[in-house]
Backbone as ProteinMPNN parsed JSONL, in Angstrom:
{"seq_chain_A": "MTQFLLAQRSADSLELALTGEWRALRLREIGAELAAVDLNGVRTVSIATERLVLLDLSSAWRLREFIASAEHAGAAVGFRGERPEQLMVL", "coords_chain_A": {"N_chain_A": [[0.842, -1.193, 0.0], [0.561, 2.161, -0.865], [1.759, 5.075, 0.684], [0.672, 8.345, 1.178], [0.98, 10.51, 2.782], [2.751, 11.603, 5.667], [2.255, 11.94, 9.051], [2.88, 13.882, 11.925], [2.2, 14.619, 15.2], [2.017, 17.038, 17.765], [1.215, 18.532, 20.923], [-0.501, 20.804, 20.124], [0.066, 21.159, 17.486], [0.542, 20.145, 14.078], [2.377, 18.295, 11.816], [2.643, 17.651, 8.472], [3.887, 15.596, 5.965], [3.937, 15.491, 2.597], [3.989, 12.853, 0.3], [5.328, 11.061, -2.508], [3.476, 10.382, -5.562], [0.784, 12.281, -6.23], [-1.951, 11.579, -7.732], [-4.91, 11.676, -9.778], [-5.922, 9.116, -10.165], [-5.4, 7.883, -7.765], [-6.937, 9.14, -5.956], [-8.974, 8.351, -4.165], [-7.59, 6.898, -2.19], [-5.81, 8.874, -1.291], [-7.63, 10.768, -0.334], [-8.742, 9.257, 1.751], [-6.561, 9.018, 3.493], [-6.147, 11.719, 4.148], [-8.602, 12.263, 5.357], [-8.376, 10.782, 7.641], [-6.762, 12.229, 9.273], [-6.536, 13.76, 12.355], [-7.849, 16.711, 13.376], [-8.646, 17.894, 15.702], [-8.167, 20.227, 18.217], [-5.869, 21.193, 17.051], [-3.703, 23.844, 16.382], [-1.807, 24.799, 14.652], [-0.774, 23.891, 11.391], [1.696, 22.436, 9.541], [2.85, 21.937, 6.36], [4.874, 19.878, 4.562], [6.583, 19.725, 1.494], [8.734, 18.577, 0.281], [9.098, 15.858, -0.317], [7.194, 15.316, -2.139], [6.403, 14.127, -5.252], [4.746, 14.442, -7.483], [1.876, 16.373, -8.207], [-1.245, 16.403, -9.265], [-3.995, 18.312, -10.705], [-6.511, 17.442, -9.724], [-5.847, 16.139, -7.328], [-4.645, 18.254, -6.064], [-6.86, 19.828, -5.657], [-8.198, 18.289, -3.738], [-6.337, 18.461, -1.648], [-6.513, 21.175, -1.21], [-9.126, 21.313, -0.2], [-8.719, 19.952, 2.221], [-6.987, 21.75, 3.503], [-8.707, 23.94, 3.756], [-10.564, 22.812, 5.532], [-8.939, 22.464, 7.783], [-8.322, 25.135, 8.375], [-10.888, 26.069, 8.875], [-11.344, 24.706, 11.201], [-9.873, 26.191, 12.874], [-7.103, 26.247, 12.68], [-3.891, 27.528, 11.806], [-2.425, 27.381, 8.683], [0.527, 26.471, 7.044], [3.309, 26.219, 4.739], [6.177, 24.168, 4.48], [8.896, 24.429, 2.629], [8.374, 24.603, -0.904], [5.283, 26.087, -1.824], [2.845, 24.322, -3.486], [2.404, 25.026, -6.929], [0.059, 24.339, -8.175], [-1.963, 24.762, -6.328], [-2.205, 27.487, -6.356], [-3.331, 27.908, -8.81], [-5.861, 26.957, -8.428]], "CA_chain_A": [[0.0, 0.0, 0.0], [1.294, 3.411, -0.969], [1.413, 6.091, 1.677], [0.747, 9.644, 0.531], [1.368, 11.537, 3.735], [3.252, 11.214, 6.971], [1.766, 12.929, 10.015], [3.42, 13.914, 13.277], [1.4, 15.561, 15.975], [2.37, 17.363, 19.141], [0.042, 18.99, 21.672], [-1.438, 21.603, 19.335], [0.559, 21.36, 16.125], [0.542, 18.984, 13.212], [3.277, 18.365, 10.671], [2.311, 16.692, 7.421], [4.826, 15.506, 4.85], [3.307, 14.902, 1.425], [4.962, 11.963, -0.322], [4.98, 10.325, -3.716], [2.737, 10.959, -6.681], [-0.633, 12.533, -5.943], [-2.642, 11.523, -9.025], [-6.361, 11.465, -9.715], [-6.183, 7.679, -10.071], [-5.23, 7.473, -6.369], [-7.659, 10.136, -5.17], [-9.714, 7.699, -3.085], [-6.627, 6.602, -1.12], [-5.326, 10.159, -0.77], [-8.723, 11.311, 0.455], [-8.886, 8.469, 2.981], [-5.475, 9.398, 4.39], [-6.415, 13.069, 4.648], [-9.766, 12.197, 6.242], [-7.964, 10.145, 8.891], [-5.979, 13.181, 10.065], [-7.322, 14.345, 13.439], [-7.585, 18.148, 13.51], [-9.142, 18.379, 16.993], [-7.191, 20.892, 19.066], [-4.688, 21.631, 16.303], [-3.659, 25.298, 16.151], [-0.946, 25.041, 13.491], [-0.492, 22.774, 10.486], [2.829, 22.686, 8.661], [2.825, 20.954, 5.284], [6.158, 19.774, 3.87], [6.394, 19.249, 0.124], [10.011, 18.127, -0.265], [9.017, 14.47, -0.781], [6.1, 15.24, -3.103], [6.958, 13.942, -6.588], [3.803, 14.952, -8.468], [0.574, 16.782, -7.684], [-2.111, 16.834, -10.362], [-5.002, 19.287, -10.268], [-7.551, 16.786, -8.915], [-5.288, 15.922, -6.001], [-4.452, 19.584, -5.478], [-8.19, 20.248, -5.194], [-8.456, 17.567, -2.477], [-5.457, 19.074, -0.653], [-7.113, 22.483, -0.92], [-10.265, 21.059, 0.687], [-8.18, 19.629, 3.538], [-6.482, 23.002, 4.07], [-9.89, 24.715, 4.155], [-11.098, 22.168, 6.74], [-8.039, 22.779, 8.892], [-8.514, 26.548, 8.704], [-12.223, 26.173, 9.47], [-11.217, 24.169, 12.561], [-9.126, 27.168, 13.661], [-5.656, 26.073, 12.554], [-3.125, 28.292, 10.826], [-1.768, 26.414, 7.803], [1.668, 26.989, 6.307], [4.086, 25.234, 4.001], [7.62, 24.083, 4.624], [9.263, 24.154, 1.243], [7.58, 25.329, -1.902], [3.829, 25.898, -1.9], [2.584, 23.813, -4.851], [1.819, 25.987, -7.866], [-1.296, 23.9, -8.504], [-2.893, 25.373, -5.379], [-2.411, 28.872, -6.773], [-4.224, 27.853, -9.971], [-7.219, 26.715, -7.94]], "C_chain_A": [[0.88, 1.246, 0.0], [0.819, 4.374, 0.1], [1.652, 7.456, 1.044], [1.063, 10.781, 1.488], [1.838, 10.9, 5.028], [2.847, 12.309, 7.934], [2.47, 12.756, 11.349], [2.676, 14.988, 14.026], [2.02, 15.782, 17.34], [1.11, 17.931, 19.778], [-0.953, 19.758, 20.796], [-0.934, 21.9, 17.922], [0.623, 20.035, 15.375], [1.501, 19.244, 12.066], [2.898, 17.263, 9.707], [3.39, 16.751, 6.355], [4.098, 14.802, 3.712], [4.354, 14.068, 0.699], [4.423, 11.359, -1.61], [4.238, 11.121, -4.764], [1.258, 11.063, -6.336], [-1.345, 12.669, -7.285], [-4.125, 11.249, -8.824], [-6.706, 9.986, -9.568], [-6.086, 7.155, -8.644], [-6.014, 8.37, -5.416], [-8.425, 9.521, -3.995], [-8.774, 7.437, -1.9], [-6.094, 7.883, -0.467], [-6.389, 10.77, 0.131], [-8.901, 10.577, 1.776], [-7.787, 8.83, 3.983], [-5.702, 10.785, 4.974], [-7.579, 13.055, 5.636], [-9.398, 11.602, 7.605], [-7.153, 11.078, 9.793], [-6.896, 13.856, 11.081], [-6.919, 15.807, 13.628], [-8.066, 18.713, 14.843], [-8.014, 18.968, 17.828], [-5.945, 21.375, 18.361], [-4.776, 23.129, 16.04], [-2.784, 25.658, 14.958], [-0.744, 23.751, 12.71], [0.636, 23.22, 9.57], [2.865, 21.569, 7.632], [4.155, 21.004, 4.551], [5.942, 19.149, 2.496], [7.67, 18.666, -0.482], [9.941, 16.724, -0.865], [7.868, 14.243, -1.757], [6.699, 15.193, -4.508], [6.067, 14.604, -7.633], [2.501, 15.297, -7.774], [-0.272, 17.239, -8.866], [-3.227, 17.714, -9.812], [-6.109, 18.664, -9.422], [-7.077, 16.583, -7.484], [-5.029, 17.248, -5.302], [-5.781, 20.109, -4.944], [-8.511, 19.588, -3.859], [-7.59, 18.119, -1.356], [-6.011, 20.435, -0.243], [-8.309, 22.34, 0.016], [-9.791, 20.735, 2.107], [-7.685, 20.9, 4.238], [-7.644, 23.861, 4.558], [-10.513, 24.135, 5.421], [-10.254, 22.497, 7.957], [-8.22, 24.229, 9.334], [-9.873, 26.769, 9.362], [-12.215, 25.677, 10.921], [-10.38, 25.085, 13.456], [-7.616, 27.06, 13.582], [-5.075, 27.028, 11.521], [-2.333, 27.283, 10.008], [-0.649, 27.106, 7.043], [2.413, 25.856, 5.634], [5.556, 25.331, 4.375], [8.115, 23.616, 3.269], [8.346, 24.956, 0.333], [6.091, 25.04, -1.748], [3.534, 25.436, -3.322], [1.879, 24.842, -5.712], [0.383, 25.635, -8.206], [-2.33, 24.519, -7.57], [-3.18, 26.828, -5.762], [-3.359, 28.941, -7.968], [-5.671, 27.73, -9.521], [-7.693, 27.915, -7.157]], "O_chain_A": [[1.826, 1.354, 0.78], [-0.375, 4.472, 0.382], [2.701, 7.697, 0.447], [1.38, 11.89, 1.058], [1.393, 9.823, 5.424], [3.071, 13.488, 7.66], [2.636, 11.64, 11.843], [2.536, 16.118, 13.558], [2.487, 14.845, 17.989], [0.029, 17.811, 19.201], [-2.127, 19.395, 20.736], [-1.451, 22.791, 17.247], [0.743, 18.962, 15.967], [1.442, 20.291, 11.422], [2.839, 16.09, 10.074], [3.763, 17.832, 5.897], [3.691, 13.648, 3.85], [5.481, 14.522, 0.501], [3.217, 11.173, -1.772], [4.346, 12.344, -4.85], [0.572, 10.054, -6.171], [-1.343, 13.738, -7.897], [-4.534, 10.663, -7.822], [-7.688, 9.645, -8.91], [-6.631, 6.094, -8.34], [-5.777, 8.357, -4.208], [-8.504, 10.134, -2.93], [-9.119, 7.718, -0.752], [-5.949, 7.958, 0.754], [-6.087, 11.236, 1.23], [-9.177, 11.196, 2.803], [-8.047, 8.935, 5.181], [-5.474, 11.004, 6.164], [-7.544, 13.761, 6.644], [-10.05, 11.896, 8.607], [-6.889, 10.749, 10.949], [-7.908, 14.452, 10.714], [-5.782, 16.101, 13.998], [-7.906, 19.909, 15.088], [-7.024, 18.293, 18.113], [-5.045, 21.916, 19.004], [-5.786, 23.626, 15.541], [-2.986, 26.694, 14.325], [-0.568, 22.674, 13.28], [0.542, 24.253, 8.907], [2.907, 20.392, 7.988], [4.526, 22.034, 3.988], [5.211, 18.169, 2.355], [7.674, 18.297, -1.656], [10.654, 16.431, -1.825], [7.601, 13.11, -2.155], [7.418, 16.108, -4.91], [6.561, 15.25, -8.557], [2.072, 14.595, -6.858], [-0.055, 18.322, -9.41], [-3.384, 17.844, -8.598], [-6.596, 19.303, -8.49], [-7.825, 16.828, -6.537], [-5.179, 17.352, -4.084], [-5.821, 20.759, -3.9], [-9.033, 20.237, -2.952], [-8.056, 18.236, -0.222], [-5.979, 20.798, 0.933], [-8.489, 23.153, 0.923], [-10.39, 21.19, 3.082], [-7.937, 21.097, 5.427], [-7.58, 24.442, 5.642], [-10.945, 24.888, 6.294], [-10.783, 22.775, 9.033], [-8.266, 24.516, 10.53], [-9.994, 27.562, 10.295], [-12.977, 26.161, 11.758], [-10.195, 24.806, 14.641], [-6.913, 27.721, 14.347], [-5.693, 27.301, 10.492], [-1.647, 26.427, 10.567], [-0.838, 28.18, 6.472], [2.178, 24.682, 5.921], [6.103, 26.418, 4.559], [7.78, 22.519, 2.823], [7.642, 25.867, 0.77], [5.688, 23.891, -1.564], [3.939, 26.101, -4.275], [0.894, 25.453, -5.298], [-0.426, 26.518, -8.493], [-3.46, 24.775, -7.986], [-4.275, 27.334, -5.516], [-4.101, 29.911, -8.124], [-6.582, 28.3, -10.122], [-8.817, 27.92, -6.656]]}, "name": "protein", "num_of_chains": 1, "seq": "MTQFLLAQRSADSLELALTGEWRALRLREIGAELAAVDLNGVRTVSIATERLVLLDLSSAWRLREFIASAEHAGAAVGFRGERPEQLMVL"}
């Protein structure tokens, strides 16, 4: 099974490392991994993109939805490394 993100959580912060190829064909698995991330009590989310090989627009849309959910839950979201250009298109 391919893993698309690695999560590390401390008291009120969450670090996510995006990994591999985020393609529309794997959107169900990517969505399941993102849905499993517990945002309760998280005040900051840091997203690392160094290990991200590919991000297509469908997967970028799903990542954008996750970011919106985190912000709606009260977390400040930032990127470590380059912010994917695909998110700017959306």
